Each structure stands twice: as C-alpha cells, then as structure tokens.
Coordinates of C-alpha atoms and ligand atoms in Angstrom, one line a residue:
M182 CA -36.5 1.0 -11.2
Q183 CA -36.1 -2.7 -11.6
L184 CA -34.4 -4.6 -8.5
E185 CA -31.6 -7.5 -10.1
I186 CA -29.9 -10.0 -7.1
A187 CA -26.4 -10.4 -8.2
Q188 CA -25.5 -13.8 -8.7
P189 CA -22.9 -15.7 -6.6
F190 CA -20.0 -16.4 -8.1
S191 CA -20.0 -20.7 -8.7
Q192 CA -16.8 -22.5 -7.5
T193 CA -15.6 -22.5 -11.8
S194 CA -15.5 -18.9 -12.3
Q195 CA -14.1 -18.0 -9.2
P196 CA -11.5 -15.6 -9.6
Q197 CA -7.6 -17.3 -8.1
A198 CA -7.0 -14.9 -4.8
A199 CA -2.9 -14.4 -4.8
P200 CA -1.5 -16.9 -2.4
A201 CA -1.0 -15.2 1.0
N202 CA 1.6 -15.2 3.3
P203 CA 0.6 -16.7 6.4
L204 CA 0.8 -13.5 9.3
I205 CA 3.8 -14.3 11.0
G206 CA 4.2 -13.4 14.7
N207 CA 4.3 -13.9 18.7
S208 CA 4.7 -11.0 20.0
A209 CA 1.4 -9.7 22.6
R210 CA 0.1 -7.2 19.9
M211 CA 0.1 -9.8 17.4
Q212 CA -1.6 -12.6 19.8
V213 CA -4.1 -9.8 20.4
V214 CA -4.6 -9.1 16.2
R215 CA -4.8 -12.6 15.7
A216 CA -7.6 -13.4 18.2
L217 CA -9.4 -10.3 17.3
I218 CA -9.3 -11.3 13.1
A219 CA -10.7 -14.8 14.0
K220 CA -13.5 -12.4 16.0
L221 CA -14.1 -10.8 13.6
A222 CA -14.3 -13.1 10.6
N223 CA -18.0 -14.5 11.8
S224 CA -19.4 -11.0 12.4
K225 CA -21.0 -9.3 8.5
S226 CA -20.1 -6.2 9.7
T227 CA -17.6 -3.9 7.6
V228 CA -13.9 -3.7 9.3
L229 CA -10.9 -0.7 8.7
I230 CA -7.7 -1.7 9.2
T231 CA -5.4 0.6 9.9
G232 CA -1.6 0.8 10.4
E233 CA 1.7 2.5 8.8
S234 CA 2.6 1.2 5.4
G235 CA 3.9 -2.3 5.3
T236 CA 2.1 -3.7 8.8
G237 CA 0.3 -6.3 6.8
K238 CA -3.3 -5.1 6.3
E239 CA -4.0 -7.1 2.9
L240 CA -2.3 -10.1 4.3
A241 CA -5.0 -9.4 7.2
A242 CA -7.9 -8.4 4.9
R243 CA -7.3 -12.1 3.4
A244 CA -6.6 -13.7 6.5
I245 CA -10.6 -12.3 7.8
H246 CA -12.2 -13.7 4.3
E247 CA -10.4 -16.9 5.1
S248 CA -11.0 -17.8 8.8
S249 CA -14.9 -16.1 7.3
P250 CA -17.6 -18.6 6.5
R251 CA -17.1 -16.8 2.9
R252 CA -13.9 -18.0 2.0
G253 CA -15.0 -20.3 -0.3
E254 CA -15.9 -17.4 -2.5
S255 CA -14.0 -14.4 -4.0
F256 CA -11.8 -12.5 -1.8
V257 CA -11.8 -9.3 -4.4
P258 CA -9.1 -6.4 -3.4
I259 CA -9.0 -2.8 -5.4
N260 CA -6.9 -0.3 -4.7
C261 CA -8.7 3.0 -4.2
G262 CA -5.8 4.6 -4.3
A263 CA -5.1 3.6 -7.8
I264 CA -6.9 5.1 -9.9
P265 CA -8.6 7.8 -11.4
E266 CA -11.9 8.8 -10.0
E267 CA -14.5 8.2 -13.4
L268 CA -12.0 4.4 -13.9
L269 CA -12.9 4.1 -10.1
E270 CA -16.9 4.3 -10.1
S271 CA -17.0 1.9 -13.3
E272 CA -14.5 -0.5 -11.8
L273 CA -16.4 -0.4 -8.4
F274 CA -20.3 -0.7 -9.9
G275 CA -19.3 -1.5 -13.2
H276 CA -21.3 -0.4 -16.1
V277 CA -24.2 -0.4 -18.9
R278 CA -22.8 -0.2 -22.8
G279 CA -22.1 2.8 -24.2
A280 CA -22.0 4.6 -20.6
F281 CA -19.1 6.5 -21.8
T282 CA -16.8 6.6 -24.5
G283 CA -14.8 2.8 -24.6
A284 CA -16.9 1.3 -23.1
V285 CA -17.7 -0.4 -25.8
N286 CA -19.5 -3.6 -23.4
A287 CA -21.4 -4.0 -20.0
R288 CA -18.4 -5.4 -17.9
Q289 CA -19.5 -6.0 -14.2
G290 CA -17.8 -3.8 -11.2
R291 CA -16.4 -5.6 -7.9
F292 CA -19.4 -5.3 -5.8
Q293 CA -20.8 -7.3 -8.0
L294 CA -17.6 -9.8 -8.6
A295 CA -17.4 -10.4 -4.4
N296 CA -21.5 -11.0 -4.8
G297 CA -21.1 -14.0 -1.6
G298 CA -17.6 -13.0 -1.1
T299 CA -15.4 -10.2 0.1
L300 CA -14.4 -6.5 -1.4
F301 CA -11.2 -5.6 0.4
L302 CA -11.4 -1.0 -0.2
D303 CA -7.3 -0.3 -0.3
E304 CA -6.4 2.9 0.5
I305 CA -9.9 3.8 1.2
G306 CA -8.9 7.7 2.6
E307 CA -7.8 8.2 -1.2
M308 CA -11.2 8.1 -2.2
S309 CA -13.1 11.0 -3.9
P310 CA -16.1 12.9 -2.3
K311 CA -18.4 11.7 -5.0
L312 CA -17.6 8.4 -4.7
Q313 CA -17.5 8.6 -0.9
V314 CA -21.5 9.3 -1.3
K315 CA -22.0 6.5 -3.7
L316 CA -19.9 4.2 -1.2
L317 CA -21.9 5.1 1.9
R318 CA -25.5 3.9 -0.3
V319 CA -23.6 0.6 -0.9
L320 CA -22.8 0.1 2.6
Q321 CA -26.4 1.1 4.3
E322 CA -28.5 -0.9 1.4
R323 CA -25.7 -3.3 0.0
Q324 CA -27.6 -2.0 -3.6
F325 CA -26.2 0.6 -6.4
E326 CA -26.3 1.4 -9.9
P327 CA -23.8 0.4 -12.2
V328 CA -22.1 3.5 -14.8
G329 CA -25.5 4.6 -17.2
S330 CA -27.8 2.3 -15.5
D331 CA -31.0 2.8 -13.5
H332 CA -31.4 -1.4 -12.9
T333 CA -30.8 -0.9 -8.5
V334 CA -27.9 -4.3 -8.4
Q335 CA -28.6 -6.0 -4.7
V336 CA -24.8 -7.5 -3.3
D337 CA -24.2 -9.4 -0.7
V338 CA -21.0 -8.3 0.1
R339 CA -18.1 -8.2 2.9
V340 CA -16.4 -5.1 2.8
V341 CA -13.0 -5.2 4.8
A342 CA -10.7 -1.5 3.9
A343 CA -8.1 -0.7 5.1
T344 CA -6.0 3.2 4.5
N345 CA -2.5 4.1 6.4
R346 CA -3.8 7.5 6.9
D347 CA -5.7 8.8 10.0
L348 CA -9.6 9.2 8.3
Q349 CA -10.5 10.7 11.7
V350 CA -7.9 13.8 10.9
A351 CA -9.0 13.8 7.3
V352 CA -12.7 13.9 8.3
R353 CA -11.5 16.9 10.6
E354 CA -10.3 18.7 7.5
G355 CA -13.0 17.7 5.8
K356 CA -11.5 15.7 2.9
F357 CA -13.4 12.2 4.5
R358 CA -17.1 11.7 5.0
E359 CA -17.9 11.9 8.2
D360 CA -20.9 9.5 8.3
L361 CA -18.9 7.0 5.5
Y362 CA -16.6 7.3 8.3
Y363 CA -18.4 5.3 11.3
R364 CA -19.8 2.8 8.6
L365 CA -16.7 1.3 7.9
N366 CA -15.3 2.0 11.3
V367 CA -18.3 -0.4 12.7
L368 CA -15.0 -3.1 13.4
P369 CA -11.6 -1.6 13.7
L370 CA -8.9 -3.0 13.5
E371 CA -5.6 -1.2 14.2
L372 CA -1.5 -3.3 12.9
P373 CA 0.8 -2.7 15.3
S374 CA 4.0 -1.5 13.3
L375 CA 7.2 -4.0 13.6
R376 CA 8.6 -1.5 16.3
A377 CA 6.2 -1.5 18.6
R378 CA 6.1 -5.9 18.3
D379 CA 8.6 -7.6 20.7
G380 CA 10.9 -10.5 18.9
D381 CA 8.6 -10.4 16.3
T382 CA 11.6 -9.4 13.3
A383 CA 13.6 -12.1 14.3
L384 CA 10.4 -14.7 13.4
L385 CA 9.9 -12.7 10.2
I386 CA 14.3 -12.4 9.2
R387 CA 14.1 -16.6 9.4
Y388 CA 10.7 -17.1 8.3
F389 CA 11.3 -14.5 4.9
L390 CA 15.0 -16.4 4.9
K391 CA 13.6 -19.7 4.6
L392 CA 10.6 -18.8 1.6
H393 CA 13.4 -16.6 -0.8
G394 CA 16.2 -19.4 0.8
R395 CA 13.6 -21.9 -1.2
R396 CA 12.1 -20.1 -4.0
K397 CA 16.0 -18.8 -5.3
G398 CA 17.3 -23.1 -4.9
K399 CA 19.6 -21.3 -2.3
P400 CA 19.0 -22.8 1.7
I401 CA 20.8 -19.7 3.7
L402 CA 21.9 -21.2 6.9
G403 CA 21.2 -18.8 9.0
V404 CA 22.5 -14.8 10.2
D405 CA 25.9 -14.6 13.1
P406 CA 24.3 -13.0 16.2
A407 CA 26.4 -9.5 15.5
A408 CA 24.0 -9.6 11.8
M409 CA 21.1 -10.3 14.1
A410 CA 21.3 -8.1 16.9
L411 CA 22.0 -5.1 14.2
L412 CA 18.5 -6.1 12.8
G413 CA 17.1 -6.3 16.0
R414 CA 17.8 -2.7 16.7
Y415 CA 17.1 -1.0 13.7
D416 CA 13.7 0.5 13.5
W417 CA 12.2 -0.8 10.2
P418 CA 10.3 2.3 8.8
G419 CA 8.8 0.0 6.7
N420 CA 7.4 -2.8 8.7
V421 CA 7.6 -6.5 7.6
R422 CA 7.7 -5.3 3.7
E423 CA 11.0 -4.1 4.7
V424 CA 12.2 -6.8 6.4
E425 CA 11.2 -9.1 3.3
N426 CA 12.4 -7.0 0.6
L427 CA 15.5 -6.6 2.6
V428 CA 15.8 -10.6 3.0
E429 CA 15.2 -10.9 -0.4
R430 CA 18.2 -9.3 -1.1
L431 CA 20.9 -10.9 1.4
V432 CA 20.3 -14.7 -0.1
V433 CA 20.5 -13.0 -3.8
L434 CA 24.1 -12.0 -2.8
N435 CA 25.3 -14.6 -0.3
E436 CA 27.7 -16.9 -1.4
D437 CA 28.1 -19.1 2.0
G438 CA 24.9 -19.4 3.9
V439 CA 26.1 -17.3 6.5
I440 CA 24.7 -13.1 6.6
R441 CA 27.3 -11.1 9.1
A442 CA 26.9 -7.8 9.9
G443 CA 29.3 -6.6 7.2
D444 CA 26.4 -7.8 4.5
L445 CA 23.7 -5.4 5.8
P446 CA 23.4 -2.2 4.0
D447 CA 24.9 0.2 6.5
Y448 CA 21.4 2.0 6.8
V449 CA 20.7 -0.6 8.8
A450 CA 23.5 -1.3 10.6
T451 CA 23.8 2.5 12.0
N452 CA 19.8 2.6 12.6
S453 CA 20.2 6.1 10.2
V454 CA 16.9 6.1 8.2
P455 CA 14.8 7.1 10.7
H456 CA 16.9 10.1 11.9
H457 CA 16.7 11.3 8.3
Q458 CA 13.0 10.4 8.2
K459 CA 12.0 12.6 11.1
T460 CA 13.0 16.2 9.8
A461 CA 14.9 17.1 6.4
E462 CA 17.8 18.7 6.9
V463 CA 16.8 21.6 5.5
S464 CA 17.5 25.0 7.1
L465 CA 14.4 28.1 5.6
P466 CA 16.0 30.8 3.2
H467 CA 15.7 34.4 4.8
Q468 CA 13.3 34.8 2.0
G469 CA 10.9 31.6 2.6
V470 CA 10.6 28.9 0.1
D471 CA 7.9 27.8 -2.8
L472 CA 7.0 24.3 -0.5
D473 CA 4.6 23.0 -2.9
N474 CA 7.1 23.1 -5.9
F475 CA 9.7 22.4 -3.4
L476 CA 8.0 19.3 -2.2
E477 CA 7.8 18.1 -5.9
R478 CA 10.9 18.7 -7.1
I479 CA 12.2 16.6 -4.3
E480 CA 9.6 14.3 -4.9
N481 CA 10.7 14.0 -8.2
G482 CA 14.1 14.0 -8.0
F483 CA 13.3 10.6 -5.5
I484 CA 11.6 8.7 -8.2
Q485 CA 14.3 9.4 -10.9
Q486 CA 16.9 7.9 -8.9
A487 CA 14.8 5.3 -7.4
L488 CA 14.4 4.5 -11.0
V489 CA 17.9 4.2 -11.9
R490 CA 18.5 2.0 -9.3
S491 CA 16.2 0.0 -10.2
C492 CA 17.1 0.3 -13.8
G493 CA 13.5 0.9 -14.9
N494 CA 12.0 -1.5 -12.9
K495 CA 9.0 -0.1 -11.2
T496 CA 8.1 -3.0 -8.7
L497 CA 11.6 -2.3 -7.2
A498 CA 11.6 1.3 -7.5
A499 CA 8.3 1.2 -5.7
E500 CA 9.9 -0.8 -2.8
L501 CA 12.8 1.9 -2.3
L502 CA 10.0 4.8 -2.3
K503 CA 8.3 2.6 0.0
L504 CA 5.3 2.5 -2.4
N505 CA 3.0 0.2 -3.3
R506 CA 3.4 -0.4 -6.9
T507 CA 0.0 0.7 -7.7
T508 CA 0.3 4.1 -6.3
F509 CA 3.3 4.0 -7.6
I510 CA 2.4 3.9 -11.0
E511 CA -0.6 6.3 -10.9
R512 CA 1.5 8.6 -9.1
L513 CA 3.6 8.4 -12.5
R514 CA 1.0 8.2 -14.9
K515 CA -0.3 11.7 -13.3
K516 CA 3.1 13.3 -13.4
A517 CA 3.3 12.2 -17.0
M518 CA 6.6 10.4 -16.4
L519 CA 5.5 6.9 -17.1
Q520 CA 6.3 6.8 -20.8
L521 CA 9.6 7.8 -20.2
T522 CA 10.6 5.7 -17.6
R523 CA 12.4 2.6 -19.4
R524 CA 13.8 4.5 -22.3
A525 CA 15.0 7.4 -20.6
V526 CA 16.7 4.9 -17.8
A527 CA 18.4 2.6 -20.7
A528 CA 19.5 5.9 -22.9
D529 CA 21.6 7.8 -19.8
G530 CA 20.3 7.5 -16.9
L531 CA 19.1 10.4 -14.0
A532 CA 18.8 13.2 -16.1
K533 CA 15.7 12.3 -19.0
I534 CA 13.4 11.0 -17.1
A535 CA 11.4 14.0 -15.7
G536 CA 12.4 15.7 -18.9
N537 CA 13.8 18.8 -17.2
G538 CA 17.1 17.0 -15.6
F539 CA 16.2 18.2 -11.9
S540 CA 17.8 15.7 -8.8
S541 CA 16.4 15.3 -5.6
A542 CA 20.0 17.1 -4.9
E543 CA 19.5 19.5 -6.7
P544 CA 17.3 22.1 -4.0
F545 CA 20.3 21.5 -2.1
S546 CA 22.9 23.9 -2.4
D547 CA 26.2 23.8 -1.0
R548 CA 25.9 26.1 1.8
R549 CA 25.5 25.4 5.0
D550 CA 24.5 27.2 8.2
A551 CA 25.7 27.7 11.8
A552 CA 24.7 23.5 12.3
G553 CA 25.7 22.7 9.6
M554 CA 22.8 22.6 7.8
P555 CA 22.5 23.0 3.8
F556 CA 20.7 26.1 2.6
L557 CA 17.8 25.7 -0.2
A558 CA 18.5 26.4 -3.6
I559 CA 16.1 28.5 -4.6
Ligands
LIG690 N1 3.1 -10.6 10.0 C1 3.9 -11.1 8.5 N2 3.6 -12.1 8.6 C2 4.0 -12.4 7.4 N3 4.4 -11.4 5.9 C3 3.7 -10.5 6.4 C4 3.2 -10.1 7.4 N4 3.4 -9.0 7.5 C5 2.9 -8.1 6.5 N5 3.8 -9.4 5.7 C6 4.4 -9.1 4.0 O1 4.7 -7.7 3.6 C7 5.0 -7.4 2.8 C8 3.9 -5.9 2.9 O2 2.2 -6.3 3.6 P1 0.9 -5.5 3.2 O3 1.2 -5.0 1.9 O4 -0.4 -6.7 3.6 O5 1.0 -4.8 3.9 P2 -0.1 -3.3 4.1 O6 0.0 -3.2 5.3 O7 -1.0 -3.5 3.0 O8 1.2 -2.2 3.6 P3 0.2 -0.9 2.4 O9 -0.1 0.7 3.4 O10 1.9 -0.5 2.5 O11 -0.5 -0.7 1.2 C9 3.7 -8.5 1.9 O12 4.2 -9.6 1.2 C10 3.1 -9.5 3.0 O13 2.9 -11.0 2.2
LIG691 MG1 -1.7 -3.0 0.8

C-alpha cells in the first residue's frame, strides 16, 4: 500500500467560501458561545456542534475556521444528509478513474480539498453505518483510500461536524456508532435556541432589516413598538433562519419604511405555531391507524402545498418547511417528485405534483370528536 500526502491548497486554487453573516447576539448564552468558539479555534481537535434547526450551526462552524490558524486555507462544507450513500463516499474520499460506472475521470474528495483547512460535516447524524466506519478511521488516523484505489492518502484536516439530532439517542437506538460519537464529540459546542437568548431577537431583527434593506435598495426606518413587542413574544421555532426569512419578506412588502403590527403574519401576532407543533390536533381512530402511511401522506401534502405557495421555487418551499434546501431536494428526489415540481405547479397547482392528488388536509375528515378534534379519514 502506497502512502500519498495530499498537498494543501494553494491560495489560487482555494475554493471561495460563501460570505457569512457575523454571529449576532449579545445574550449571556451567545457570549458563552463566542468565548467557546475563540477557545476551540486554536485546537485541532474535532468539534461537534449541536442545536435546533436554524440556530446558526453552519455559521458557527465557519466562525471556528475563520478564528483558527487555518483561516488562510479552505473551509469545505458537505451535507451528509442530502447526498445518497454511494455518492457521499466518493464525495468525501474521491475516486479513481473507472471506480464505478460513470467515473470517467479520477476525482479528489472533500477530505483532500480541505487539506490544511477545515472540513464541515453537516447533518452527520444522517450518515449510513458503512460510511460511519470509514469516517471513524479517518478521524483516528487522518488516512483513507479513495473509492477504487489501494493508495492510502494522508490529510491534515480539522473536522467540524454538526447535527440537530440527539446523537446520544441515536447511539442508544443503534443508529449511530458509539465509538464515532465519542470521536466527534471531543469538543462539544451547543447552540442555544433563540428562545433562550434574551434580547437577541430584537438585535437580529434590526441587523436583518439593515442587511435586506440595503440588498433590496429599501432603507427601512424601523419597527414600531407594538410590532416589536409581538415579535419579541413569538417563539421562533425556526430560530434565526425564521427571523431572517420573515424580515426579508417584511422588507420586500414594506412601502413606507415602518413595520407595524398589522404587517405581521397572524401566526406571529398570536404566537400560534408552537401550539400546533407540539401536538397534531387529531384523534386516534377506533380501529387504529397505519401510522407510516398516514405520516407520509401528511408529509407529501405539506411538500405539495409549500411548492404551490412558492410557485415551484424549491428554496422558498424548503424555508416554509424549515428544511435545508439540499435536504428538501433530496427528499423530493426520493419521492420521485423532483421533475414534476415546476411543471405541475405551473400547470394547475395542487393536485398533480405527487401524481396522486392528495393534500395535507385530506387525511382529516370533517367529523369531530367531543373535544372538537378532527377524526382521521382512513
Ligand atoms: N447568530 C446569528 N447571527 C446572524 N445570522 C445568523 C445567526 N445564526 C444564524 N444566522 C443565519 O441564519 C441562517 C441559518 O443559519 P445556519 O444555516 O447556520 O443554521 P443551522 O443551525 O445550520 O440550521 P440547520 O440545522 O437547519 O441546517 C443563515 O442564513 C445564517 O447566516
Ligand atoms: Mg445547517
């Protein structure tokens, strides 16, 4: 077995990192996060970032890289949840020519592209057991073989991983290797939900108002006190991403430079989203339910409605469903809904996207139980 040492990227061949927002937030919890990032940055050990969706895990990973001695080298992100297993292996480790059908040329993987810099493994909890084994070895030895090769490649990569799943639960359920969990969790960084960040919501709203106001050529003057009070009371289940999306929408729709209470969506004004998220308002039918089938129909229905509402724009549809764009597209692909999206939306809206014409409302019948909950129509 021959050992190759991957060359660090030169300045000219270095992929351009997307410009990132600075980490906004002055709450006590965010001050702890910032201090921890500064400390972690100087180490080469693996970091595991956890936190709810939209709390800024990717931003924190970039901040770690930018504060580290590796800042002049590449920051290479990869979303492990959005790429099918066979492709993910070659994305991570590269492949030789002819390694599999379609591998016309040899290709370097992300580990090699990140040599000298930082590799960000997003949604690590979604990685298959086979790749978990391979990743464990790289983390231990910083060595791997590209797909189809017996040449061992040695890299100098700092790994930062992130997940919004509880990996300890996944370990208990046998879905995630315990040894890999400990290898990843050397330096844990937990990002708090926005609900736990006193005062940060107002700060973020002002920051995004300025940012999107500038981008859209609309300098917004401000948010009136009544609107700010409602925004402060809202629970933000989608965390910072939800703040950014809502502010962007408010900027686009605004005409006179002031955001008022009446401009806010009803679910924000009434803070009604979390209630619906805690428990679906359905009663278990007398005869039971085919749970997987039922949940899939609800999921397909919501996907379908999000695509219609966003006129087939997958980025906006993913935002409506609080999903990563890449995760959303992968889910569409698995459901064979990808090709159908734009055509079906343009043609006649709701019914045809999934080819089966259901909507998320369909599983619920008009009948209600004594507490006013709809029965499942099955
Ligand atoms: N503290 C913050 N200050 C400014 N912008 C932020 C902050 N946290 C998050 N954002 C912005 O919110 C959006 C979501 O952040 P990010 O993608 O890092 O979240 P995430 O935790 O990785 O979410 P997911 O689990 O859904 O992938 C991004 O546009 C990011 O720039
Ligand atoms: Mg993310």
